[in-house]
């Protein structure tokens, strides 16, 4: 969770609360004016009502901002939750060439083909990016600089040589 987004929501909440309190204080002042013995001046009442209207508009706008920020934060929390759930479906896997990647757990496959994902993107960017390729190297689909060595060509050549000898 990005701490700054929580801080900004709390900041907005504090500002919105302050604006609402200001409007409440003005409303209280209007009430007092009418509660007093002598009839209040119309101009005085009008000035207070104008102030109240402005304060209510400001408070309303701040509450809309606050509501938007809370919705965005809630979406972000859900996105992170989804990511953690998705990440839990993978386990570390060491390739034949000692490279470490993430592999879909057999018991979490839910009918999907077993595949590998890029550990660089997972750890640094919190993104699930497939690793694809057929040769010795497989490549991250998102960043082609993320390459992983699965097999050794020389091993394969040795294998082929043996096969031809056997043959
Ligand atoms: Zn990657």
Short mmCIF file of N, CA, C and O in Angstrom, two decimals, residues 31-161:
data_model
loop_
_atom_site.label_atom_id
_atom_site.label_comp_id
_atom_site.label_asym_id
_atom_site.label_seq_id
_atom_site.Cartn_x
_atom_site.Cartn_y
_atom_site.Cartn_z
N UNK A 31 -28.84 31.06 13.77
CA UNK A 31 -29.84 30.61 14.74
C UNK A 31 -29.90 31.56 15.95
O UNK A 31 -30.98 31.97 16.39
N UNK A 32 -28.70 31.91 16.43
CA UNK A 32 -28.60 32.80 17.60
C UNK A 32 -29.23 34.15 17.29
O UNK A 32 -29.89 34.74 18.14
N UNK A 33 -28.99 34.61 16.06
CA UNK A 33 -29.51 35.91 15.63
C UNK A 33 -31.03 35.97 15.78
O UNK A 33 -31.59 36.94 16.26
N UNK A 34 -31.68 34.86 15.39
CA UNK A 34 -33.15 34.82 15.45
C UNK A 34 -33.65 34.50 16.86
O UNK A 34 -34.80 34.77 17.18
N UNK A 35 -32.78 33.93 17.66
CA UNK A 35 -33.19 33.56 19.02
C UNK A 35 -33.15 34.75 19.96
O UNK A 35 -33.77 34.73 21.02
N UNK A 36 -32.44 35.79 19.58
CA UNK A 36 -32.27 36.94 20.48
C UNK A 36 -33.58 37.76 20.56
O UNK A 36 -34.45 37.64 19.70
N UNK A 37 -33.66 38.57 21.58
CA UNK A 37 -34.86 39.36 21.86
C UNK A 37 -35.20 40.30 20.71
O UNK A 37 -36.31 40.33 20.20
N UNK A 38 -34.16 41.07 20.30
CA UNK A 38 -34.44 42.08 19.28
C UNK A 38 -34.37 41.48 17.87
O UNK A 38 -33.62 40.52 17.62
N UNK A 39 -35.18 42.02 16.99
CA UNK A 39 -35.25 41.55 15.61
C UNK A 39 -33.93 41.82 14.91
O UNK A 39 -33.42 42.93 14.96
N UNK A 40 -33.34 40.82 14.25
CA UNK A 40 -32.04 41.05 13.60
C UNK A 40 -32.17 41.92 12.35
O UNK A 40 -33.23 41.94 11.72
N UNK A 41 -31.10 42.61 12.07
CA UNK A 41 -31.04 43.43 10.85
C UNK A 41 -31.06 42.50 9.64
O UNK A 41 -30.34 41.50 9.62
N UNK A 42 -31.85 42.86 8.65
CA UNK A 42 -31.90 42.04 7.43
C UNK A 42 -30.53 41.90 6.77
O UNK A 42 -30.16 40.83 6.30
N UNK A 43 -29.80 43.03 6.75
CA UNK A 43 -28.47 43.00 6.10
C UNK A 43 -27.54 42.03 6.83
O UNK A 43 -26.75 41.31 6.20
N UNK A 44 -27.66 42.00 8.13
CA UNK A 44 -26.81 41.11 8.94
C UNK A 44 -27.15 39.64 8.62
O UNK A 44 -26.27 38.80 8.42
N UNK A 45 -28.46 39.36 8.57
CA UNK A 45 -28.91 38.01 8.26
C UNK A 45 -28.45 37.61 6.85
O UNK A 45 -27.91 36.52 6.63
N UNK A 46 -28.62 38.53 5.91
CA UNK A 46 -28.25 38.24 4.53
C UNK A 46 -26.75 37.94 4.40
O UNK A 46 -26.36 37.00 3.71
N UNK A 47 -25.94 38.71 5.09
CA UNK A 47 -24.48 38.51 5.03
C UNK A 47 -24.13 37.12 5.56
O UNK A 47 -23.32 36.39 4.96
N UNK A 48 -24.75 36.76 6.69
CA UNK A 48 -24.47 35.44 7.28
C UNK A 48 -24.94 34.31 6.36
O UNK A 48 -24.26 33.30 6.20
N UNK A 49 -26.12 34.51 5.72
CA UNK A 49 -26.64 33.48 4.82
C UNK A 49 -25.73 33.30 3.59
O UNK A 49 -25.51 32.18 3.13
N UNK A 50 -25.20 34.43 3.10
CA UNK A 50 -24.26 34.35 1.97
C UNK A 50 -23.01 33.56 2.36
O UNK A 50 -22.53 32.72 1.61
N UNK A 51 -22.50 33.89 3.54
CA UNK A 51 -21.32 33.18 4.04
C UNK A 51 -21.61 31.69 4.17
O UNK A 51 -20.82 30.84 3.73
N UNK A 52 -22.79 31.39 4.73
CA UNK A 52 -23.18 29.99 4.92
C UNK A 52 -23.26 29.26 3.58
O UNK A 52 -22.76 28.14 3.44
N UNK A 53 -23.85 29.92 2.57
CA UNK A 53 -23.98 29.30 1.26
C UNK A 53 -22.60 29.00 0.68
O UNK A 53 -22.36 27.90 0.14
N UNK A 54 -21.69 29.96 0.78
CA UNK A 54 -20.32 29.78 0.27
C UNK A 54 -19.63 28.63 1.00
O UNK A 54 -18.99 27.76 0.39
N UNK A 55 -19.77 28.62 2.33
CA UNK A 55 -19.12 27.57 3.13
C UNK A 55 -19.70 26.19 2.82
O UNK A 55 -18.96 25.21 2.77
N UNK A 56 -21.01 26.14 2.61
CA UNK A 56 -21.63 24.84 2.30
C UNK A 56 -21.17 24.34 0.93
O UNK A 56 -20.93 23.14 0.75
N UNK A 57 -21.04 25.26 -0.03
CA UNK A 57 -20.56 24.88 -1.36
C UNK A 57 -19.14 24.33 -1.26
O UNK A 57 -18.83 23.29 -1.84
N UNK A 58 -18.30 25.03 -0.51
CA UNK A 58 -16.91 24.59 -0.34
C UNK A 58 -16.87 23.22 0.33
O UNK A 58 -16.15 22.32 -0.12
N UNK A 59 -17.66 23.05 1.39
CA UNK A 59 -17.68 21.78 2.11
C UNK A 59 -18.16 20.66 1.20
O UNK A 59 -17.61 19.55 1.19
N UNK A 60 -19.17 20.99 0.38
CA UNK A 60 -19.72 20.00 -0.54
C UNK A 60 -18.67 19.55 -1.55
O UNK A 60 -18.49 18.35 -1.80
N UNK A 61 -17.94 20.54 -2.11
CA UNK A 61 -16.91 20.21 -3.08
C UNK A 61 -15.81 19.35 -2.46
O UNK A 61 -15.32 18.41 -3.06
N UNK A 62 -15.44 19.71 -1.23
CA UNK A 62 -14.40 18.93 -0.55
C UNK A 62 -14.88 17.51 -0.26
O UNK A 62 -14.10 16.56 -0.34
N UNK A 63 -16.17 17.37 0.06
CA UNK A 63 -16.69 16.03 0.32
C UNK A 63 -16.71 15.18 -0.95
O UNK A 63 -16.49 13.98 -0.89
N UNK A 64 -16.95 15.84 -2.10
CA UNK A 64 -16.91 15.11 -3.37
C UNK A 64 -15.48 14.64 -3.63
O UNK A 64 -15.24 13.48 -3.99
N UNK A 65 -14.49 15.56 -3.42
CA UNK A 65 -13.08 15.18 -3.58
C UNK A 65 -12.73 14.02 -2.67
O UNK A 65 -12.05 13.07 -3.07
N UNK A 66 -13.19 14.13 -1.42
CA UNK A 66 -12.89 13.10 -0.43
C UNK A 66 -13.49 11.76 -0.86
O UNK A 66 -12.83 10.72 -0.82
N UNK A 67 -14.73 11.80 -1.33
CA UNK A 67 -15.39 10.58 -1.77
C UNK A 67 -14.64 9.94 -2.95
O UNK A 67 -14.44 8.73 -2.98
N UNK A 68 -14.19 10.78 -3.89
CA UNK A 68 -13.42 10.27 -5.04
C UNK A 68 -12.12 9.63 -4.56
O UNK A 68 -11.73 8.56 -5.04
N UNK A 69 -11.45 10.30 -3.62
CA UNK A 69 -10.16 9.79 -3.12
C UNK A 69 -10.35 8.46 -2.40
O UNK A 69 -9.53 7.55 -2.53
N UNK A 70 -11.44 8.36 -1.64
CA UNK A 70 -11.71 7.10 -0.91
C UNK A 70 -12.01 5.97 -1.91
O UNK A 70 -11.51 4.86 -1.76
N UNK A 71 -12.76 6.30 -2.96
CA UNK A 71 -13.06 5.28 -3.98
C UNK A 71 -11.77 4.81 -4.66
O UNK A 71 -11.59 3.61 -4.89
N UNK A 72 -10.89 5.77 -4.99
CA UNK A 72 -9.62 5.43 -5.66
C UNK A 72 -8.77 4.55 -4.74
O UNK A 72 -8.15 3.58 -5.18
N UNK A 73 -8.75 4.91 -3.46
CA UNK A 73 -7.97 4.14 -2.49
C UNK A 73 -8.52 2.72 -2.36
O UNK A 73 -7.76 1.75 -2.33
N UNK A 74 -9.83 2.62 -2.34
CA UNK A 74 -10.47 1.33 -2.22
C UNK A 74 -10.18 0.46 -3.45
O UNK A 74 -9.91 -0.75 -3.33
N UNK A 75 -10.19 1.09 -4.65
CA UNK A 75 -9.84 0.36 -5.87
C UNK A 75 -8.40 -0.13 -5.81
O UNK A 75 -8.10 -1.26 -6.18
N UNK A 76 -7.50 0.73 -5.30
CA UNK A 76 -6.09 0.38 -5.21
C UNK A 76 -5.89 -0.80 -4.24
O UNK A 76 -5.12 -1.71 -4.50
N UNK A 77 -6.63 -0.76 -3.13
CA UNK A 77 -6.54 -1.86 -2.16
C UNK A 77 -7.00 -3.17 -2.79
O UNK A 77 -6.38 -4.21 -2.59
N UNK A 78 -8.08 -3.10 -3.56
CA UNK A 78 -8.60 -4.30 -4.21
C UNK A 78 -7.59 -4.81 -5.24
O UNK A 78 -7.35 -6.01 -5.34
N UNK A 79 -6.98 -3.89 -5.99
CA UNK A 79 -6.00 -4.26 -7.00
C UNK A 79 -4.82 -4.99 -6.34
O UNK A 79 -4.34 -5.99 -6.84
N UNK A 80 -4.37 -4.46 -5.18
CA UNK A 80 -3.25 -5.09 -4.49
C UNK A 80 -3.64 -6.46 -3.94
O UNK A 80 -2.84 -7.38 -3.96
N UNK A 81 -4.88 -6.55 -3.47
CA UNK A 81 -5.39 -7.82 -2.96
C UNK A 81 -5.42 -8.86 -4.07
O UNK A 81 -4.99 -9.99 -3.90
N UNK A 82 -5.94 -8.44 -5.24
CA UNK A 82 -5.99 -9.32 -6.40
C UNK A 82 -4.59 -9.78 -6.79
O UNK A 82 -4.37 -10.94 -7.11
N UNK A 83 -3.64 -8.83 -6.74
CA UNK A 83 -2.27 -9.15 -7.10
C UNK A 83 -1.69 -10.19 -6.13
O UNK A 83 -1.08 -11.18 -6.55
N UNK A 84 -1.90 -9.97 -4.84
CA UNK A 84 -1.37 -10.92 -3.84
C UNK A 84 -1.98 -12.31 -4.04
O UNK A 84 -1.29 -13.32 -3.93
N UNK A 85 -3.28 -12.36 -4.34
CA UNK A 85 -3.94 -13.65 -4.58
C UNK A 85 -3.37 -14.33 -5.81
O UNK A 85 -3.15 -15.54 -5.82
N UNK A 86 -3.13 -13.52 -6.86
CA UNK A 86 -2.60 -14.07 -8.10
C UNK A 86 -1.17 -14.55 -7.88
O UNK A 86 -0.78 -15.64 -8.32
N UNK A 87 -0.39 -13.76 -7.15
CA UNK A 87 1.01 -14.09 -6.88
C UNK A 87 1.12 -15.41 -6.10
O UNK A 87 2.05 -16.19 -6.31
N UNK A 88 0.15 -15.64 -5.21
CA UNK A 88 0.17 -16.84 -4.38
C UNK A 88 -0.03 -18.12 -5.20
O UNK A 88 0.21 -19.22 -4.71
N UNK A 89 -0.46 -17.96 -6.44
CA UNK A 89 -0.65 -19.13 -7.31
C UNK A 89 0.68 -19.62 -7.89
O UNK A 89 0.73 -20.66 -8.53
N UNK A 90 1.75 -18.86 -7.68
CA UNK A 90 3.04 -19.21 -8.27
C UNK A 90 4.05 -19.61 -7.19
O UNK A 90 3.95 -19.18 -6.05
N UNK A 91 5.03 -20.40 -7.62
CA UNK A 91 6.09 -20.77 -6.69
C UNK A 91 7.44 -20.59 -7.41
O UNK A 91 7.49 -20.56 -8.64
N UNK A 92 8.50 -20.45 -6.61
CA UNK A 92 9.82 -20.29 -7.21
C UNK A 92 10.21 -21.57 -7.93
O UNK A 92 9.90 -22.67 -7.49
N UNK A 93 10.88 -21.40 -9.04
CA UNK A 93 11.30 -22.54 -9.85
C UNK A 93 12.70 -22.27 -10.37
O UNK A 93 13.00 -21.17 -10.85
N UNK A 94 13.57 -23.28 -10.24
CA UNK A 94 14.93 -23.12 -10.74
C UNK A 94 15.05 -23.84 -12.08
O UNK A 94 14.69 -25.02 -12.19
N UNK A 95 15.51 -23.12 -13.08
CA UNK A 95 15.64 -23.72 -14.41
C UNK A 95 16.83 -24.68 -14.42
O UNK A 95 17.63 -24.71 -13.47
N UNK A 96 16.95 -25.43 -15.50
CA UNK A 96 18.07 -26.34 -15.66
C UNK A 96 19.41 -25.60 -15.64
O UNK A 96 20.45 -26.21 -15.43
N UNK A 97 19.36 -24.30 -15.86
CA UNK A 97 20.59 -23.50 -15.89
C UNK A 97 20.69 -22.58 -14.67
O UNK A 97 21.34 -21.54 -14.71
N UNK A 98 20.03 -22.94 -13.59
CA UNK A 98 20.11 -22.26 -12.30
C UNK A 98 19.52 -20.86 -12.30
O UNK A 98 19.78 -20.08 -11.39
N UNK A 99 18.75 -20.51 -13.31
CA UNK A 99 18.04 -19.23 -13.24
C UNK A 99 16.78 -19.47 -12.43
O UNK A 99 16.21 -20.56 -12.47
N UNK A 100 16.38 -18.44 -11.68
CA UNK A 100 15.18 -18.60 -10.85
C UNK A 100 14.04 -17.77 -11.43
O UNK A 100 14.20 -16.59 -11.71
N UNK A 101 12.91 -18.42 -11.64
CA UNK A 101 11.71 -17.75 -12.16
C UNK A 101 10.53 -18.20 -11.29
O UNK A 101 10.71 -18.97 -10.35
N UNK A 102 9.35 -17.71 -11.61
CA UNK A 102 8.16 -18.20 -10.93
C UNK A 102 7.37 -19.11 -11.87
O UNK A 102 7.29 -18.86 -13.07
N UNK A 103 6.83 -20.17 -11.30
CA UNK A 103 6.08 -21.15 -12.09
C UNK A 103 4.71 -21.34 -11.45
O UNK A 103 4.57 -21.33 -10.22
N UNK A 104 3.68 -21.49 -12.30
CA UNK A 104 2.32 -21.73 -11.80
C UNK A 104 2.29 -23.04 -11.01
O UNK A 104 2.81 -24.05 -11.48
N UNK A 105 1.74 -23.01 -9.81
CA UNK A 105 1.63 -24.24 -9.02
C UNK A 105 0.62 -25.20 -9.67
O UNK A 105 -0.43 -24.74 -10.12
N UNK A 106 0.98 -26.45 -9.68
CA UNK A 106 0.11 -27.47 -10.28
C UNK A 106 -1.30 -27.43 -9.65
O UNK A 106 -2.29 -27.48 -10.36
N UNK A 107 -1.34 -27.30 -8.32
CA UNK A 107 -2.63 -27.36 -7.63
C UNK A 107 -3.41 -26.04 -7.75
O UNK A 107 -4.53 -25.94 -7.25
N UNK A 108 -2.80 -25.03 -8.38
CA UNK A 108 -3.47 -23.75 -8.55
C UNK A 108 -3.79 -23.47 -10.01
O UNK A 108 -4.19 -22.36 -10.37
N UNK A 109 -3.54 -24.45 -10.87
CA UNK A 109 -3.65 -24.21 -12.31
C UNK A 109 -5.08 -23.94 -12.76
O UNK A 109 -5.30 -23.15 -13.67
N UNK A 110 -6.06 -24.57 -12.12
CA UNK A 110 -7.48 -24.39 -12.49
C UNK A 110 -7.69 -24.55 -14.00
O UNK A 110 -8.38 -23.75 -14.63
N UNK A 111 -7.06 -25.53 -14.56
CA UNK A 111 -7.24 -25.79 -15.99
C UNK A 111 -6.33 -24.99 -16.91
O UNK A 111 -6.32 -25.21 -18.11
N UNK A 112 -5.57 -24.05 -16.34
CA UNK A 112 -4.65 -23.26 -17.18
C UNK A 112 -3.39 -24.08 -17.45
O UNK A 112 -3.00 -24.90 -16.63
N UNK A 113 -2.75 -23.83 -18.62
CA UNK A 113 -1.49 -24.53 -18.86
C UNK A 113 -0.41 -24.04 -17.89
O UNK A 113 -0.41 -22.86 -17.51
N UNK A 114 0.46 -24.93 -17.47
CA UNK A 114 1.54 -24.54 -16.57
C UNK A 114 2.48 -23.61 -17.34
O UNK A 114 2.89 -23.91 -18.45
N UNK A 115 2.78 -22.46 -16.75
CA UNK A 115 3.64 -21.48 -17.42
C UNK A 115 4.54 -20.81 -16.40
O UNK A 115 4.38 -20.99 -15.19
N UNK A 116 5.45 -20.01 -16.92
CA UNK A 116 6.40 -19.29 -16.06
C UNK A 116 6.13 -17.81 -16.13
O UNK A 116 5.67 -17.30 -17.15
N UNK A 117 6.43 -17.09 -15.04
CA UNK A 117 6.32 -15.63 -15.08
C UNK A 117 7.63 -15.02 -14.61
O UNK A 117 8.45 -15.65 -13.93
N UNK A 118 7.81 -13.77 -15.02
CA UNK A 118 9.07 -13.04 -14.80
C UNK A 118 9.20 -12.58 -13.35
O UNK A 118 8.34 -11.86 -12.85
N UNK A 119 10.29 -13.00 -12.65
CA UNK A 119 10.48 -12.59 -11.26
C UNK A 119 10.85 -11.12 -11.13
O UNK A 119 10.56 -10.50 -10.11
N UNK A 120 11.48 -10.56 -12.18
CA UNK A 120 11.89 -9.14 -12.12
C UNK A 120 10.64 -8.26 -12.10
O UNK A 120 10.50 -7.38 -11.24
N UNK A 121 9.73 -8.53 -13.04
CA UNK A 121 8.50 -7.73 -13.11
C UNK A 121 7.65 -7.95 -11.87
O UNK A 121 7.04 -7.02 -11.35
N UNK A 122 7.62 -9.19 -11.38
CA UNK A 122 6.80 -9.50 -10.21
C UNK A 122 7.29 -8.74 -8.98
O UNK A 122 6.50 -8.12 -8.27
N UNK A 123 8.59 -8.76 -8.76
CA UNK A 123 9.13 -8.15 -7.55
C UNK A 123 9.22 -6.63 -7.64
O UNK A 123 8.89 -5.93 -6.69
N UNK A 124 9.67 -6.13 -8.80
CA UNK A 124 9.91 -4.69 -8.89
C UNK A 124 8.67 -3.91 -9.27
O UNK A 124 8.44 -2.82 -8.78
N UNK A 125 7.83 -4.50 -10.16
CA UNK A 125 6.70 -3.73 -10.69
C UNK A 125 5.36 -4.25 -10.18
O UNK A 125 4.32 -3.67 -10.50
N UNK A 126 5.40 -5.36 -9.45
CA UNK A 126 4.16 -6.00 -9.00
C UNK A 126 3.24 -6.30 -10.17
O UNK A 126 2.05 -6.00 -10.16
N UNK A 127 3.86 -6.84 -11.24
CA UNK A 127 3.12 -7.19 -12.44
C UNK A 127 3.36 -8.65 -12.77
O UNK A 127 4.46 -9.16 -12.55
N UNK A 128 2.34 -9.28 -13.32
CA UNK A 128 2.50 -10.66 -13.74
C UNK A 128 2.72 -10.66 -15.24
O UNK A 128 1.85 -10.27 -16.01
N UNK A 129 3.95 -11.02 -15.65
CA UNK A 129 4.30 -11.03 -17.07
C UNK A 129 4.80 -12.42 -17.43
O UNK A 129 5.71 -12.96 -16.77
N UNK A 130 4.20 -13.00 -18.46
CA UNK A 130 4.58 -14.35 -18.86
C UNK A 130 5.98 -14.37 -19.45
O UNK A 130 6.45 -13.38 -19.99
N UNK A 131 6.61 -15.51 -19.33
CA UNK A 131 7.91 -15.75 -19.95
C UNK A 131 7.63 -16.69 -21.12
O UNK A 131 7.00 -17.73 -20.94
N UNK A 132 8.06 -16.29 -22.31
CA UNK A 132 7.77 -17.14 -23.47
C UNK A 132 9.04 -17.41 -24.26
O UNK A 132 10.06 -16.74 -24.07
N UNK A 133 8.97 -18.36 -25.16
CA UNK A 133 10.12 -18.68 -26.00
C UNK A 133 10.35 -20.18 -26.03
O UNK A 133 9.99 -20.89 -25.09
N UNK A 134 10.96 -20.63 -27.09
CA UNK A 134 11.14 -22.06 -27.27
C UNK A 134 12.60 -22.51 -27.18
O UNK A 134 12.88 -23.67 -26.98
N UNK A 135 13.53 -21.58 -27.36
CA UNK A 135 14.95 -21.96 -27.39
C UNK A 135 15.52 -22.19 -26.01
O UNK A 135 14.80 -22.49 -25.06
N UNK A 136 16.83 -22.00 -25.88
CA UNK A 136 17.48 -22.14 -24.58
C UNK A 136 17.03 -21.04 -23.64
O UNK A 136 16.96 -21.22 -22.44
N UNK A 137 16.75 -19.88 -24.25
CA UNK A 137 16.36 -18.72 -23.45
C UNK A 137 14.88 -18.48 -23.59
O UNK A 137 14.31 -18.62 -24.67
N UNK A 138 14.27 -18.09 -22.49
CA UNK A 138 12.90 -17.60 -22.56
C UNK A 138 12.96 -16.12 -22.19
O UNK A 138 13.84 -15.69 -21.44
N UNK A 139 12.02 -15.37 -22.73
CA UNK A 139 12.05 -13.92 -22.56
C UNK A 139 10.76 -13.42 -21.94
O UNK A 139 9.67 -13.90 -22.25
N UNK A 140 10.89 -12.44 -21.05
CA UNK A 140 9.74 -11.78 -20.44
C UNK A 140 8.96 -11.06 -21.53
O UNK A 140 9.54 -10.37 -22.36
N UNK A 141 7.62 -11.23 -21.53
CA UNK A 141 6.82 -10.61 -22.59
C UNK A 141 6.75 -9.10 -22.45
O UNK A 141 6.47 -8.40 -23.41
N UNK A 142 7.02 -8.59 -21.28
CA UNK A 142 6.88 -7.16 -21.06
C UNK A 142 8.19 -6.42 -21.31
O UNK A 142 8.18 -5.32 -21.83
N UNK A 143 9.30 -7.03 -20.89
CA UNK A 143 10.59 -6.38 -21.07
C UNK A 143 11.58 -7.41 -21.60
O UNK A 143 11.95 -8.35 -20.90
N UNK A 144 12.00 -7.22 -22.86
CA UNK A 144 12.82 -8.23 -23.52
C UNK A 144 14.25 -8.29 -22.96
O UNK A 144 15.02 -9.16 -23.33
N UNK A 145 14.58 -7.36 -22.06
CA UNK A 145 15.88 -7.44 -21.37
C UNK A 145 15.85 -8.50 -20.28
O UNK A 145 16.89 -8.92 -19.77
N UNK A 146 14.64 -8.90 -19.87
CA UNK A 146 14.51 -9.94 -18.83
C UNK A 146 14.55 -11.31 -19.52
O UNK A 146 13.53 -11.79 -20.00
N UNK A 147 15.75 -11.89 -19.60
CA UNK A 147 15.88 -13.20 -20.25
C UNK A 147 16.26 -14.25 -19.21
O UNK A 147 16.94 -13.94 -18.23
N UNK A 148 15.83 -15.46 -19.45
CA UNK A 148 16.09 -16.55 -18.51
C UNK A 148 16.57 -17.76 -19.28
O UNK A 148 15.99 -18.14 -20.29
N UNK A 149 17.62 -18.36 -18.76
CA UNK A 149 18.21 -19.50 -19.44
C UNK A 149 17.60 -20.78 -18.90
O UNK A 149 17.67 -21.04 -17.70
N UNK A 150 16.93 -21.50 -19.76
CA UNK A 150 16.27 -22.74 -19.34
C UNK A 150 17.10 -23.98 -19.67
O UNK A 150 17.17 -24.91 -18.90
N UNK A 151 17.70 -23.95 -20.87
CA UNK A 151 18.47 -25.12 -21.31
C UNK A 151 19.81 -24.65 -21.81
O UNK A 151 20.02 -23.47 -22.07
N UNK A 152 20.71 -25.57 -21.98
CA UNK A 152 22.00 -25.23 -22.55
C UNK A 152 22.08 -25.84 -23.94
O UNK A 152 21.84 -27.04 -24.13
N UNK A 153 22.45 -25.02 -24.92
CA UNK A 153 22.56 -25.52 -26.30
C UNK A 153 23.62 -26.62 -26.38
O UNK A 153 23.44 -27.62 -27.05
N UNK A 154 24.72 -26.41 -25.64
CA UNK A 154 25.79 -27.41 -25.71
C UNK A 154 25.30 -28.77 -25.19
O UNK A 154 25.63 -29.81 -25.75
N UNK A 155 24.46 -28.74 -24.13
CA UNK A 155 23.90 -30.00 -23.61
C UNK A 155 23.07 -30.68 -24.69
O UNK A 155 23.16 -31.89 -24.89
N UNK A 156 22.27 -29.84 -25.39
CA UNK A 156 21.40 -30.39 -26.42
C UNK A 156 22.25 -31.00 -27.55
O UNK A 156 21.95 -32.06 -28.04
N UNK A 157 23.31 -30.25 -27.91
CA UNK A 157 24.19 -30.74 -28.99
C UNK A 157 24.80 -32.08 -28.56
O UNK A 157 24.84 -33.03 -29.32
N UNK A 158 25.22 -32.11 -27.27
CA UNK A 158 25.83 -33.34 -26.76
C UNK A 158 24.80 -34.46 -26.85
O UNK A 158 25.11 -35.58 -27.27
N UNK A 159 23.56 -34.13 -26.51
CA UNK A 159 22.47 -35.11 -26.57
C UNK A 159 22.29 -35.62 -27.98
O UNK A 159 22.19 -36.83 -28.21
N UNK A 160 22.31 -34.67 -28.91
CA UNK A 160 22.12 -35.05 -30.31
C UNK A 160 23.26 -35.96 -30.79
O UNK A 160 23.03 -36.93 -31.48
N UNK A 161 24.47 -35.56 -30.36
CA UNK A 161 25.64 -36.34 -30.77
C UNK A 161 25.51 -37.79 -30.28
O UNK A 161 25.71 -38.72 -31.02
#
